[in-house]
Amino acid sequence: MEKIMRLTSGLRWQGLKRYTAITLPILLLAACANTETASPEAAKPTATVSPKPAAVVVPPQQAELKTLIGLQDRLYDVAAPLLVNNALLCRNNARNLLGFTAKTKYSFTAEFLAAASSLGFTDQLQITGVLAGSGAAKSGLQRGDLLVAIQDKPAPVGADAERQTAMMLGPLVNGRNNIKVTVARSGSNLTMNVPLTRACAFGIELGNTDNVISYADGRRVLVSAGMMKFTQNDDELALVIAKEMAHNSLTHASRQRNTATMTGVIDNLIRLRPDATPLSGAAGVKPFPQQLDASADRLALYMVARAGYKVDDAGAFWQRLATQYPATVLNGYTAIHPATDYRMKAIDQTVSDIQAKQATGTTIQP
């Protein structure tokens, strides 16, 4: 049974779920009083100096966890319109989704358990993200809500809450239009009927590496922390996410007989400490033939435009990426997407086609 992250939002937090942390005490640095005997000169009145505020030292694992959650939140927020607005283009990968993610403190492995607790996570599932444009967003579910019940049945709690909730939701998302959800907010219980949303059901993963790379294994999309730092705005990040969604929709991993390799790479990179050995090379991933890569670019650009992001500078973004990280950088994006010149022609033509449709109000689809 798939985890709740896939069933409820099409997004998963496995990258964070494998993190581990030890909480260190918060240290308050207080000024020390001078205990030496004062001389007569020192006894003269002096200007009063206000003491400096005590510095607060944040435990390193807590700070690291907050940073990682921040990256995952941005990835989630940018991916949301791509998932919700492209069910038509995701082919056999569209599903009925509730549109939210939920986590307990046990969503983070042992080393990060205390840090997660210090950030407010408990045994109870807490909503950590709401998919923009989904039924969850329209019904008023919010980040921080605690999951109390589903269809009037108590929501599971504890270390196995995600798996058990997935088992509850699995039979419910098919054959109905909405699901009754009760949450706790500000000390009160709220019950709402959450409409199901047809959306692309790809898992969206954060890769814990500074390598500028992204991958797709047919059911998941991984974007590395390095790639997120390389992108200069949400439009560029949307291009990267959509390109991998397009590879999945077009079944390119299986057509290249590369699914198992891609899955292994993603499984490695969502760990807190990935195995660095394959990161020094191409990790066994086969470069995409130019025809497959260009077809994914075309579909991705339509996904981006349908989600409300700009496509005008798509060619410039991919060219900048290929220039800064050429195919000779084996652990970079261009190494497995080497046909830059061929891709640029397809990208420029597709952007022109989309702009023409936007100008005339024509439906944006291939």
Tab-separated table of C-alpha atoms in Angstrom:
chain	number	residue	atom	x	y	z
A	1	MET	CA	0.000	0.000	0.000
A	2	GLU	CA	1.397	3.364	-0.917
A	3	LYS	CA	2.086	5.909	1.778
A	4	ILE	CA	-0.323	8.719	2.560
A	5	MET	CA	1.883	11.214	0.797
A	6	ARG	CA	1.126	9.603	-2.546
A	7	LEU	CA	-2.549	9.004	-1.797
A	8	THR	CA	-3.302	12.458	-0.515
A	9	SER	CA	-1.288	14.822	-2.621
A	10	GLY	CA	0.856	13.152	-5.198
A	11	LEU	CA	3.821	14.526	-3.253
A	12	ARG	CA	5.978	12.614	-0.806
A	13	TRP	CA	8.429	13.643	1.862
A	14	GLN	CA	10.683	10.604	1.783
A	15	GLY	CA	13.699	12.823	1.551
A	16	LEU	CA	12.856	14.140	4.979
A	17	LYS	CA	11.479	10.867	6.290
A	18	ARG	CA	14.917	9.353	6.213
A	19	TYR	CA	16.589	12.209	8.002
A	20	THR	CA	17.936	11.629	11.475
A	21	ALA	CA	18.908	14.011	14.271
A	22	ILE	CA	19.966	14.467	17.886
A	23	THR	CA	18.628	17.518	19.695
A	24	LEU	CA	21.169	19.568	21.611
A	25	PRO	CA	20.073	21.816	24.497
A	26	ILE	CA	19.442	25.455	23.655
A	27	LEU	CA	22.266	27.461	25.167
A	28	LEU	CA	21.688	30.949	26.488
A	29	LEU	CA	24.846	33.027	26.539
A	30	ALA	CA	24.621	35.434	29.462
A	31	ALA	CA	27.060	38.201	30.272
A	32	CYS	CA	29.299	37.526	33.287
A	33	ALA	CA	29.639	40.135	36.089
A	34	ASN	CA	33.101	41.562	36.831
A	35	THR	CA	34.035	40.543	40.398
A	36	GLU	CA	37.376	42.405	40.707
A	37	THR	CA	37.769	45.027	43.516
A	38	ALA	CA	36.904	48.483	42.190
A	39	SER	CA	39.403	51.370	42.512
A	40	PRO	CA	38.263	54.858	43.636
A	41	GLU	CA	38.485	56.002	40.024
A	42	ALA	CA	36.320	53.126	38.995
A	43	ALA	CA	33.776	54.170	41.621
A	44	LYS	CA	32.952	57.365	39.747
A	45	PRO	CA	29.538	57.429	38.092
A	46	THR	CA	29.574	56.178	34.503
A	47	ALA	CA	27.024	55.989	31.748
A	48	THR	CA	24.644	53.074	32.036
A	49	VAL	CA	25.206	50.448	29.374
A	50	SER	CA	22.303	48.146	28.598
A	51	PRO	CA	23.287	44.498	28.543
A	52	LYS	CA	23.277	42.760	25.199
A	53	PRO	CA	20.367	40.377	24.616
A	54	ALA	CA	21.243	36.795	25.349
A	55	ALA	CA	22.100	34.865	22.221
A	56	VAL	CA	20.090	31.755	21.450
A	57	VAL	CA	21.950	28.838	19.922
A	58	VAL	CA	19.700	26.696	17.766
A	59	PRO	CA	20.604	22.991	17.831
A	60	PRO	CA	22.287	22.153	14.504
A	61	GLN	CA	19.924	19.309	13.636
A	62	GLN	CA	16.909	21.529	14.241
A	63	ALA	CA	18.354	24.210	11.964
A	64	GLU	CA	19.193	21.608	9.320
A	65	LEU	CA	15.710	20.132	9.504
A	66	LYS	CA	14.115	23.561	9.117
A	67	THR	CA	16.277	24.237	6.060
A	68	LEU	CA	15.350	20.929	4.460
A	69	ILE	CA	11.652	21.451	5.195
A	70	GLY	CA	11.936	24.896	3.637
A	71	LEU	CA	13.380	23.428	0.436
A	72	GLN	CA	10.709	20.733	0.372
A	73	ASP	CA	7.994	23.346	0.914
A	74	ARG	CA	9.216	25.371	-2.048
A	75	LEU	CA	9.418	22.257	-4.208
A	76	TYR	CA	5.868	21.350	-3.117
A	77	ASP	CA	4.501	24.835	-3.771
A	78	VAL	CA	5.999	25.104	-7.255
A	79	ALA	CA	4.945	21.558	-8.189
A	80	ALA	CA	1.339	21.994	-7.016
A	81	PRO	CA	-0.017	23.881	-10.081
A	82	LEU	CA	1.841	21.490	-12.387
A	83	LEU	CA	0.158	18.482	-10.774
A	84	VAL	CA	-3.339	19.963	-10.480
A	85	ASN	CA	-3.540	21.511	-13.956
A	86	ASN	CA	-2.075	18.708	-16.027
A	87	ALA	CA	-4.130	15.600	-15.292
A	88	LEU	CA	-5.067	15.615	-18.995
A	89	LEU	CA	-1.396	15.423	-20.011
A	90	CYS	CA	-0.288	12.897	-17.394
A	91	ARG	CA	-2.039	10.117	-19.290
A	92	ASN	CA	-2.257	6.978	-17.124
A	93	ASN	CA	-0.692	8.714	-14.140
A	94	ALA	CA	-3.670	10.875	-13.092
A	95	ARG	CA	-5.480	9.936	-9.860
A	96	ASN	CA	-8.118	11.261	-7.478
A	97	LEU	CA	-6.269	13.021	-4.676
A	98	LEU	CA	-7.294	14.763	-1.468
A	99	GLY	CA	-4.571	17.317	-1.927
A	100	PHE	CA	-2.662	17.509	1.354
A	101	THR	CA	0.385	15.985	3.025
A	102	ALA	CA	0.534	14.980	6.685
A	103	LYS	CA	3.372	13.955	9.000
A	104	THR	CA	4.066	12.868	12.576
A	105	LYS	CA	7.334	13.128	14.460
A	106	TYR	CA	7.950	9.545	13.345
A	107	SER	CA	8.045	10.712	9.729
A	108	PHE	CA	11.669	11.538	10.555
A	109	THR	CA	13.985	8.715	11.515
A	110	ALA	CA	15.632	8.357	14.915
A	111	GLU	CA	18.355	10.963	14.665
A	112	PHE	CA	15.883	13.695	13.744
A	113	LEU	CA	13.117	12.594	16.116
A	114	ALA	CA	13.948	15.095	18.850
A	115	ALA	CA	14.410	17.917	16.348
A	116	ALA	CA	11.015	17.145	14.830
A	117	SER	CA	9.429	17.208	18.285
A	118	SER	CA	11.006	20.587	18.986
A	119	LEU	CA	9.384	21.888	15.789
A	120	GLY	CA	5.936	20.832	17.006
A	121	PHE	CA	5.483	17.372	15.500
A	122	THR	CA	3.803	14.783	17.748
A	123	ASP	CA	2.269	11.297	17.527
A	124	GLN	CA	-0.706	12.798	15.673
A	125	LEU	CA	-0.696	13.413	11.929
A	126	GLN	CA	-0.247	17.119	11.239
A	127	ILE	CA	-1.055	18.662	7.860
A	128	THR	CA	2.217	19.992	6.488
A	129	GLY	CA	1.190	21.073	3.010
A	130	VAL	CA	-1.971	21.830	1.052
A	131	LEU	CA	-1.898	21.472	-2.719
A	132	ALA	CA	-2.854	24.821	-4.262
A	133	GLY	CA	-6.024	24.489	-6.340
A	134	SER	CA	-6.962	21.136	-4.795
A	135	GLY	CA	-10.127	20.144	-2.977
A	136	ALA	CA	-8.187	20.341	0.283
A	137	ALA	CA	-7.349	23.997	-0.376
A	138	LYS	CA	-10.895	24.844	-1.463
A	139	SER	CA	-12.421	23.209	1.628
A	140	GLY	CA	-10.219	25.253	3.962
A	141	LEU	CA	-7.715	22.725	5.270
A	142	GLN	CA	-4.593	24.471	6.563
A	143	ARG	CA	-1.020	23.674	7.428
A	144	GLY	CA	-0.822	22.845	11.122
A	145	ASP	CA	-4.257	21.199	11.307
A	146	LEU	CA	-4.176	17.897	13.215
A	147	LEU	CA	-5.903	14.961	11.562
A	148	VAL	CA	-8.619	13.654	13.907
A	149	ALA	CA	-10.911	11.465	11.780
A	150	ILE	CA	-11.598	10.247	8.255
A	151	GLN	CA	-15.185	9.370	7.393
A	152	ASP	CA	-15.947	9.538	11.147
A	153	LYS	CA	-13.303	6.906	11.940
A	154	PRO	CA	-10.447	7.989	14.239
A	155	ALA	CA	-7.263	8.765	12.354
A	156	PRO	CA	-4.358	6.504	13.337
A	157	VAL	CA	-1.639	7.908	15.583
A	158	GLY	CA	1.878	6.839	16.472
A	159	ALA	CA	4.844	5.434	14.611
A	160	ASP	CA	2.746	3.596	11.996
A	161	ALA	CA	0.145	6.332	11.470
A	162	GLU	CA	1.074	7.097	7.857
A	163	ARG	CA	0.828	3.496	6.653
A	164	GLN	CA	-2.408	2.870	8.533
A	165	THR	CA	-3.958	6.062	7.210
A	166	ALA	CA	-2.922	5.068	3.692
A	167	MET	CA	-4.796	1.805	4.180
A	168	MET	CA	-7.874	3.753	5.290
A	169	LEU	CA	-7.721	6.147	2.340
A	170	GLY	CA	-6.926	3.612	-0.365
A	171	PRO	CA	-10.468	2.231	-0.770
A	172	LEU	CA	-12.034	5.684	-0.317
A	173	VAL	CA	-10.478	7.676	-3.147
A	174	ASN	CA	-12.171	5.651	-5.866
A	175	GLY	CA	-15.889	5.777	-6.569
A	176	ARG	CA	-16.723	8.944	-4.602
A	177	ASN	CA	-16.500	12.698	-5.060
A	178	ASN	CA	-15.401	13.767	-1.582
A	179	ILE	CA	-14.133	12.464	1.737
A	180	LYS	CA	-15.235	13.627	5.186
A	181	VAL	CA	-12.246	14.856	7.182
A	182	THR	CA	-12.167	16.107	10.787
A	183	VAL	CA	-9.231	18.177	11.999
A	184	ALA	CA	-8.284	19.916	15.233
A	185	ARG	CA	-7.431	23.610	14.975
A	186	SER	CA	-6.903	26.085	17.821
A	187	GLY	CA	-8.433	23.677	20.333
A	188	SER	CA	-11.618	22.973	18.345
A	189	ASN	CA	-12.609	20.201	15.944
A	190	LEU	CA	-13.672	21.143	12.416
A	191	THR	CA	-15.355	18.738	10.007
A	192	MET	CA	-15.416	19.345	6.262
A	193	ASN	CA	-16.155	17.393	3.110
A	194	VAL	CA	-12.992	17.546	1.026
A	195	PRO	CA	-13.629	17.217	-2.737
A	196	LEU	CA	-11.300	14.842	-4.513
A	197	THR	CA	-9.090	16.425	-7.152
A	198	ARG	CA	-8.007	14.768	-10.385
A	199	ALA	CA	-4.277	15.429	-10.635
A	200	CYS	CA	-0.972	13.945	-11.699
A	201	ALA	CA	-0.001	11.458	-9.004
A	202	PHE	CA	3.763	11.693	-9.257
A	203	GLY	CA	5.812	11.715	-6.074
A	204	ILE	CA	7.975	14.837	-5.816
A	205	GLU	CA	11.272	14.245	-4.011
A	206	LEU	CA	14.087	16.466	-2.763
A	207	GLY	CA	17.561	15.110	-3.513
A	208	ASN	CA	20.167	15.682	-0.812
A	209	THR	CA	23.092	16.608	-3.022
A	210	ASP	CA	24.606	19.798	-4.374
A	211	ASN	CA	24.953	18.172	-7.795
A	212	VAL	CA	22.839	20.102	-10.290
A	213	ILE	CA	20.616	17.239	-11.416
A	214	SER	CA	17.071	15.895	-11.637
A	215	TYR	CA	15.667	12.416	-12.294
A	216	ALA	CA	12.436	10.547	-13.042
A	217	ASP	CA	11.801	6.819	-12.558
A	218	GLY	CA	8.272	6.537	-13.969
A	219	ARG	CA	6.412	7.321	-10.761
A	220	ARG	CA	8.595	9.875	-8.980
A	221	VAL	CA	10.359	13.132	-9.785
A	222	LEU	CA	13.533	14.089	-7.926
A	223	VAL	CA	15.072	17.560	-7.994
A	224	SER	CA	18.358	18.024	-6.158
A	225	ALA	CA	19.096	20.781	-3.681
A	226	GLY	CA	21.850	21.860	-6.073
A	227	MET	CA	19.378	22.224	-8.933
A	228	MET	CA	17.003	24.217	-6.729
A	229	LYS	CA	19.837	26.616	-5.898
A	230	PHE	CA	20.735	26.905	-9.592
A	231	THR	CA	17.228	27.963	-10.619
A	232	GLN	CA	16.745	31.704	-10.269
A	233	ASN	CA	12.949	31.781	-9.898
A	234	ASP	CA	9.841	29.594	-9.711
A	235	ASP	CA	9.389	29.623	-13.512
A	236	GLU	CA	12.784	27.954	-13.941
A	237	LEU	CA	12.145	25.432	-11.178
A	238	ALA	CA	8.790	24.628	-12.811
A	239	LEU	CA	10.636	23.860	-16.055
A	240	VAL	CA	12.825	21.309	-14.268
A	241	ILE	CA	9.921	19.619	-12.449
A	242	ALA	CA	7.761	19.537	-15.589
A	243	LYS	CA	10.565	18.066	-17.683
A	244	GLU	CA	10.783	15.074	-15.326
A	245	MET	CA	6.982	14.794	-15.159
A	246	ALA	CA	7.005	14.653	-18.952
A	247	HIS	CA	9.622	11.878	-18.965
A	248	ASN	CA	7.324	9.937	-16.617
A	249	SER	CA	4.193	10.594	-18.681
A	250	LEU	CA	5.983	9.450	-21.833
A	251	THR	CA	7.323	6.318	-20.045
A	252	HIS	CA	10.892	7.165	-21.048
A	253	ALA	CA	12.562	5.341	-18.146
A	254	SER	CA	10.934	2.047	-19.106
A	255	ARG	CA	11.484	2.625	-22.829
A	256	GLN	CA	15.182	3.059	-22.096
A	257	ARG	CA	15.141	0.055	-19.752
A	258	ASN	CA	16.472	2.438	-17.165
A	259	THR	CA	13.735	2.279	-14.536
A	260	ALA	CA	15.613	0.198	-11.957
A	261	THR	CA	18.708	2.395	-12.257
A	262	MET	CA	16.699	5.612	-11.890
A	263	THR	CA	14.834	4.166	-8.896
A	264	GLY	CA	18.113	3.238	-7.222
A	265	VAL	CA	19.521	6.723	-7.803
A	266	ILE	CA	16.425	8.386	-6.339
A	267	ASP	CA	16.351	6.003	-3.358
A	268	ASN	CA	19.963	6.950	-2.652
A	269	LEU	CA	19.538	10.717	-3.015
A	270	ILE	CA	16.529	11.026	-0.722
A	271	ARG	CA	18.654	9.818	2.183
A	272	LEU	CA	20.114	12.331	4.608
A	273	ARG	CA	23.596	11.080	3.755
A	274	PRO	CA	23.563	9.635	0.220
A	275	ASP	CA	26.271	7.223	-0.872
A	276	ALA	CA	28.771	9.557	-2.533
A	277	THR	CA	30.392	6.866	-4.691
A	278	PRO	CA	27.973	6.975	-7.654
A	279	LEU	CA	27.696	10.765	-7.368
A	280	SER	CA	31.180	11.140	-8.836
A	281	GLY	CA	29.952	9.724	-12.159
A	282	ALA	CA	26.743	9.204	-14.092
A	283	ALA	CA	25.489	6.546	-11.602
A	284	GLY	CA	24.786	4.184	-14.485
A	285	VAL	CA	22.029	6.386	-15.927
A	286	LYS	CA	21.855	6.206	-19.710
A	287	PRO	CA	21.893	9.499	-21.649
A	288	PHE	CA	18.578	10.293	-23.319
A	289	PRO	CA	18.429	10.036	-27.123
A	290	GLN	CA	17.746	13.443	-28.629
A	291	GLN	CA	14.288	12.502	-29.916
A	292	LEU	CA	13.075	11.350	-26.499
A	293	ASP	CA	14.567	14.352	-24.765
A	294	ALA	CA	13.021	16.827	-27.198
A	295	SER	CA	9.608	15.161	-26.910
A	296	ALA	CA	9.804	15.565	-23.125
A	297	ASP	CA	10.747	19.244	-23.572
A	298	ARG	CA	7.690	19.837	-25.743
A	299	LEU	CA	5.268	18.203	-23.331
A	300	ALA	CA	6.914	19.889	-20.340
A	301	LEU	CA	6.492	23.355	-21.863
A	302	TYR	CA	2.761	22.776	-22.270
A	303	MET	CA	2.577	21.589	-18.661
A	304	VAL	CA	4.393	24.725	-17.511
A	305	ALA	CA	2.115	27.038	-19.513
A	306	ARG	CA	-1.063	25.277	-18.339
A	307	ALA	CA	0.121	25.706	-14.741
A	308	GLY	CA	0.438	29.473	-15.209
A	309	TYR	CA	4.225	29.696	-15.345
A	310	LYS	CA	6.148	31.578	-18.033
A	311	VAL	CA	7.738	29.697	-20.920
A	312	ASP	CA	9.307	32.684	-22.694
A	313	ASP	CA	12.792	32.203	-21.261
A	314	ALA	CA	12.834	28.402	-21.331
A	315	GLY	CA	15.487	28.185	-24.035
A	316	ALA	CA	17.747	30.642	-22.215
A	317	PHE	CA	17.462	28.650	-18.981
A	318	TRP	CA	18.382	25.302	-20.518
A	319	GLN	CA	21.215	26.923	-22.492
A	320	ARG	CA	22.605	28.514	-19.327
A	321	LEU	CA	22.454	25.147	-17.558
A	322	ALA	CA	24.247	23.386	-20.420
A	323	THR	CA	26.928	26.078	-20.529
A	324	GLN	CA	27.675	26.049	-16.807
A	325	TYR	CA	27.384	22.260	-16.489
A	326	PRO	CA	28.388	20.726	-19.854
A	327	ALA	CA	28.134	17.044	-20.682
A	328	THR	CA	31.684	16.505	-19.426
A	329	VAL	CA	30.407	17.049	-15.856
A	330	LEU	CA	29.313	13.445	-15.324
A	331	ASN	CA	27.203	14.123	-12.234
A	332	GLY	CA	25.385	17.067	-13.830
A	333	TYR	CA	22.176	17.449	-15.810
A	334	THR	CA	23.660	17.786	-19.302
A	335	ALA	CA	25.538	14.492	-19.034
A	336	ILE	CA	22.244	12.594	-19.339
A	337	HIS	CA	20.610	15.261	-21.553
A	338	PRO	CA	23.461	15.913	-24.005
A	339	ALA	CA	21.581	16.953	-27.166
A	340	THR	CA	21.406	20.653	-26.275
A	341	ASP	CA	21.378	22.059	-29.830
A	342	TYR	CA	18.682	19.614	-30.968
A	343	ARG	CA	16.612	20.373	-27.867
A	344	MET	CA	16.899	24.148	-28.374
A	345	LYS	CA	15.223	23.930	-31.774
A	346	ALA	CA	12.313	21.937	-30.336
A	347	ILE	CA	12.025	24.269	-27.350
A	348	ASP	CA	12.037	27.458	-29.440
A	349	GLN	CA	9.376	26.083	-31.792
A	350	THR	CA	7.168	24.896	-28.919
A	351	VAL	CA	7.449	28.228	-27.108
A	352	SER	CA	6.359	30.005	-30.320
A	353	ASP	CA	3.388	27.644	-30.674
A	354	ILE	CA	2.310	28.209	-27.066
A	355	GLN	CA	2.676	31.989	-27.331
A	356	ALA	CA	0.498	31.966	-30.449
A	357	LYS	CA	-2.197	29.987	-28.632
A	358	GLN	CA	-2.019	32.313	-25.640
A	359	ALA	CA	-2.382	35.340	-27.903
A	360	THR	CA	-5.528	33.976	-29.550
A	361	GLY	CA	-7.066	32.432	-26.447
A	362	THR	CA	-6.742	28.923	-27.876
A	363	THR	CA	-6.674	25.981	-25.441
A	364	ILE	CA	-3.111	25.315	-24.319
A	365	GLN	CA	-2.496	21.683	-25.138
A	366	PRO	CA	-0.277	19.821	-27.624
